[in-house]
Each structure stands twice: as structure tokens, then as C-alpha cells.
Amino acid sequence: MMLQRSSPRIERIAYQIWWLIQDSAGECTLRDMAEFTEASMQTCSQICRYRGWAGSYRKMAPRRAVDDGPQMIEALDSELSALFGEAA
């Protein structure tokens, strides 16, 4: 059985990912990892799967509905105006 060696770059990224997961108590996403390590999200995902960390972080960022509120209202107003004219 051959021992698979990883490059120093992969080891550095893996350590940074591990540190980020520990520091954030798992409240990080692949996008956070990619920005932190300056690696691609795919690389971060593969490292997490290989190391068994796939369940140690959030899969998606929470959607900030409060921030989207004004945009949603403007879009809805525009749609209603288009459907019913300016009387709406």
C-alpha cells in the first residue's frame, strides 16, 4: 500500500481550514474558507471531505431577509404597478 503524500500547499490550506472551523465554532462556510485560505471553494471542499470535516461547518450562509426587505418591496411595487397601473 502506497502512502499518499500531500503538498506543503495542501497542508497549509488544511491547517487554515481547521483553524477557521475551530475559531468560528463551525460557523463558517466554504466561501469563508476559500476567502480565508485564498484557495478555491472546490479545493476547500475536497480537503474537508478527505480530512473528515465535511460535517464541521455550515453548508450555506444564512439568508439575510432583513437586508433584502426594501429591495423586495420595490420589486413587488413595480410588479403591482405594471399589472394594475398606477392606481395600485
PDB file of N, CA, C and O in Angstrom, residues 37-63:
ATOM      1  N   THR A  37      -8.312  31.206   2.956  1.00  0.00           N
ATOM      2  CA  THR A  37      -7.125  30.472   2.517  1.00  0.00           C
ATOM      3  C   THR A  37      -6.611  30.930   1.155  1.00  0.00           C
ATOM      4  O   THR A  37      -5.512  30.557   0.757  1.00  0.00           O
ATOM      5  N   GLU A  38      -7.419  31.713   0.443  1.00  0.00           N
ATOM      6  CA  GLU A  38      -7.113  32.128  -0.930  1.00  0.00           C
ATOM      7  C   GLU A  38      -7.002  30.924  -1.868  1.00  0.00           C
ATOM      8  O   GLU A  38      -6.241  30.910  -2.818  1.00  0.00           O
ATOM      9  N   ALA A  39      -7.785  29.899  -1.580  1.00  0.00           N
ATOM     10  CA  ALA A  39      -7.894  28.707  -2.420  1.00  0.00           C
ATOM     11  C   ALA A  39      -9.317  28.672  -2.974  1.00  0.00           C
ATOM     12  O   ALA A  39     -10.184  29.430  -2.532  1.00  0.00           O
ATOM     13  N   SER A  40      -9.567  27.801  -3.926  1.00  0.00           N
ATOM     14  CA  SER A  40     -10.916  27.703  -4.485  1.00  0.00           C
ATOM     15  C   SER A  40     -11.852  26.985  -3.505  1.00  0.00           C
ATOM     16  O   SER A  40     -11.400  26.237  -2.628  1.00  0.00           O
ATOM     17  N   MET A  41     -13.140  27.195  -3.707  1.00  0.00           N
ATOM     18  CA  MET A  41     -14.123  26.507  -2.873  1.00  0.00           C
ATOM     19  C   MET A  41     -14.043  25.003  -3.105  1.00  0.00           C
ATOM     20  O   MET A  41     -14.227  24.221  -2.167  1.00  0.00           O
ATOM     21  N   GLN A  42     -13.759  24.599  -4.336  1.00  0.00           N
ATOM     22  CA  GLN A  42     -13.636  23.173  -4.645  1.00  0.00           C
ATOM     23  C   GLN A  42     -12.466  22.550  -3.888  1.00  0.00           C
ATOM     24  O   GLN A  42     -12.590  21.462  -3.327  1.00  0.00           O
ATOM     25  N   THR A  43     -11.334  23.247  -3.838  1.00  0.00           N
ATOM     26  CA  THR A  43     -10.181  22.743  -3.092  1.00  0.00           C
ATOM     27  C   THR A  43     -10.531  22.596  -1.615  1.00  0.00           C
ATOM     28  O   THR A  43     -10.233  21.572  -0.995  1.00  0.00           O
ATOM     29  N   CYS A  44     -11.169  23.605  -1.061  1.00  0.00           N
ATOM     30  CA  CYS A  44     -11.561  23.559   0.352  1.00  0.00           C
ATOM     31  C   CYS A  44     -12.528  22.407   0.607  1.00  0.00           C
ATOM     32  O   CYS A  44     -12.401  21.697   1.609  1.00  0.00           O
ATOM     33  N   SER A  45     -13.468  22.217  -0.291  1.00  0.00           N
ATOM     34  CA  SER A  45     -14.439  21.134  -0.154  1.00  0.00           C
ATOM     35  C   SER A  45     -13.747  19.772  -0.179  1.00  0.00           C
ATOM     36  O   SER A  45     -14.042  18.890   0.639  1.00  0.00           O
ATOM     37  N   GLN A  46     -12.832  19.602  -1.111  1.00  0.00           N
ATOM     38  CA  GLN A  46     -12.121  18.323  -1.214  1.00  0.00           C
ATOM     39  C   GLN A  46     -11.272  18.047   0.015  1.00  0.00           C
ATOM     40  O   GLN A  46     -11.233  16.917   0.511  1.00  0.00           O
ATOM     41  N   ILE A  47     -10.600  19.067   0.521  1.00  0.00           N
ATOM     42  CA  ILE A  47      -9.790  18.890   1.724  1.00  0.00           C
ATOM     43  C   ILE A  47     -10.677  18.510   2.905  1.00  0.00           C
ATOM     44  O   ILE A  47     -10.351  17.597   3.671  1.00  0.00           O
ATOM     45  N   CYS A  48     -11.822  19.189   3.041  1.00  0.00           N
ATOM     46  CA  CYS A  48     -12.738  18.880   4.150  1.00  0.00           C
ATOM     47  C   CYS A  48     -13.259  17.453   4.059  1.00  0.00           C
ATOM     48  O   CYS A  48     -13.332  16.753   5.071  1.00  0.00           O
ATOM     49  N   ARG A  49     -13.610  17.013   2.861  1.00  0.00           N
ATOM     50  CA  ARG A  49     -14.090  15.634   2.702  1.00  0.00           C
ATOM     51  C   ARG A  49     -12.985  14.639   3.034  1.00  0.00           C
ATOM     52  O   ARG A  49     -13.224  13.653   3.735  1.00  0.00           O
ATOM     53  N   TYR A  50     -11.788  14.872   2.533  1.00  0.00           N
ATOM     54  CA  TYR A  50     -10.668  13.960   2.748  1.00  0.00           C
ATOM     55  C   TYR A  50     -10.303  13.868   4.230  1.00  0.00           C
ATOM     56  O   TYR A  50     -10.010  12.797   4.738  1.00  0.00           O
ATOM     57  N   ARG A  51     -10.372  15.009   4.927  1.00  0.00           N
ATOM     58  CA  ARG A  51      -9.998  15.043   6.345  1.00  0.00           C
ATOM     59  C   ARG A  51     -11.143  14.661   7.284  1.00  0.00           C
ATOM     60  O   ARG A  51     -10.950  14.577   8.487  1.00  0.00           O
ATOM     61  N   GLY A  52     -12.330  14.474   6.738  1.00  0.00           N
ATOM     62  CA  GLY A  52     -13.469  14.109   7.578  1.00  0.00           C
ATOM     63  C   GLY A  52     -14.117  15.292   8.265  1.00  0.00           C
ATOM     64  O   GLY A  52     -14.772  15.137   9.286  1.00  0.00           O
ATOM     65  N   TRP A  53     -13.955  16.484   7.713  1.00  0.00           N
ATOM     66  CA  TRP A  53     -14.505  17.694   8.314  1.00  0.00           C
ATOM     67  C   TRP A  53     -15.775  18.152   7.622  1.00  0.00           C
ATOM     68  O   TRP A  53     -16.264  19.260   7.889  1.00  0.00           O
ATOM     69  N   ALA A  54     -16.342  17.343   6.751  1.00  0.00           N
ATOM     70  CA  ALA A  54     -17.498  17.765   5.954  1.00  0.00           C
ATOM     71  C   ALA A  54     -18.691  18.180   6.818  1.00  0.00           C
ATOM     72  O   ALA A  54     -19.474  19.033   6.424  1.00  0.00           O
ATOM     73  N   GLY A  55     -18.843  17.639   7.983  1.00  0.00           N
ATOM     74  CA  GLY A  55     -19.960  17.997   8.851  1.00  0.00           C
ATOM     75  C   GLY A  55     -19.594  19.012   9.914  1.00  0.00           C
ATOM     76  O   GLY A  55     -20.376  19.269  10.819  1.00  0.00           O
ATOM     77  N   SER A  56     -18.419  19.613   9.795  1.00  0.00           N
ATOM     78  CA  SER A  56     -17.930  20.514  10.837  1.00  0.00           C
ATOM     79  C   SER A  56     -18.177  21.986  10.571  1.00  0.00           C
ATOM     80  O   SER A  56     -17.771  22.827  11.355  1.00  0.00           O
ATOM     81  N   TYR A  57     -18.824  22.308   9.472  1.00  0.00           N
ATOM     82  CA  TYR A  57     -19.063  23.705   9.128  1.00  0.00           C
ATOM     83  C   TYR A  57     -20.445  23.848   8.505  1.00  0.00           C
ATOM     84  O   TYR A  57     -21.068  22.871   8.134  1.00  0.00           O
ATOM     85  N   ARG A  58     -20.918  25.101   8.404  1.00  0.00           N
ATOM     86  CA  ARG A  58     -22.220  25.369   7.789  1.00  0.00           C
ATOM     87  C   ARG A  58     -22.128  25.155   6.299  1.00  0.00           C
ATOM     88  O   ARG A  58     -21.160  25.533   5.657  1.00  0.00           O
ATOM     89  N   LYS A  59     -23.146  24.579   5.728  1.00  0.00           N
ATOM     90  CA  LYS A  59     -23.144  24.322   4.293  1.00  0.00           C
ATOM     91  C   LYS A  59     -23.485  25.568   3.490  1.00  0.00           C
ATOM     92  O   LYS A  59     -23.015  25.750   2.378  1.00  0.00           O
ATOM     93  N   MET A  60     -24.308  26.437   4.048  1.00  0.00           N
ATOM     94  CA  MET A  60     -24.735  27.631   3.328  1.00  0.00           C
ATOM     95  C   MET A  60     -24.753  28.813   4.286  1.00  0.00           C
ATOM     96  O   MET A  60     -24.949  28.641   5.486  1.00  0.00           O
ATOM     97  N   ALA A  61     -24.567  29.980   3.730  1.00  0.00           N
ATOM     98  CA  ALA A  61     -24.670  31.195   4.534  1.00  0.00           C
ATOM     99  C   ALA A  61     -26.141  31.490   4.793  1.00  0.00           C
ATOM    100  O   ALA A  61     -26.976  31.244   3.931  1.00  0.00           O
ATOM    101  N   PRO A  62     -26.463  31.988   5.972  1.00  0.00           N
ATOM    102  CA  PRO A  62     -27.862  32.330   6.234  1.00  0.00           C
ATOM    103  C   PRO A  62     -28.293  33.486   5.344  1.00  0.00           C
ATOM    104  O   PRO A  62     -27.524  34.396   5.079  1.00  0.00           O
ATOM    105  N   ARG A  63     -29.503  33.414   4.871  1.00  0.00           N
ATOM    106  CA  ARG A  63     -30.034  34.480   4.021  1.00  0.00           C
ATOM    107  C   ARG A  63     -30.485  35.621   4.910  1.00  0.00           C
ATOM    108  O   ARG A  63     -31.219  35.432   5.876  1.00  0.00           O
TER     109      ARG A  63
END
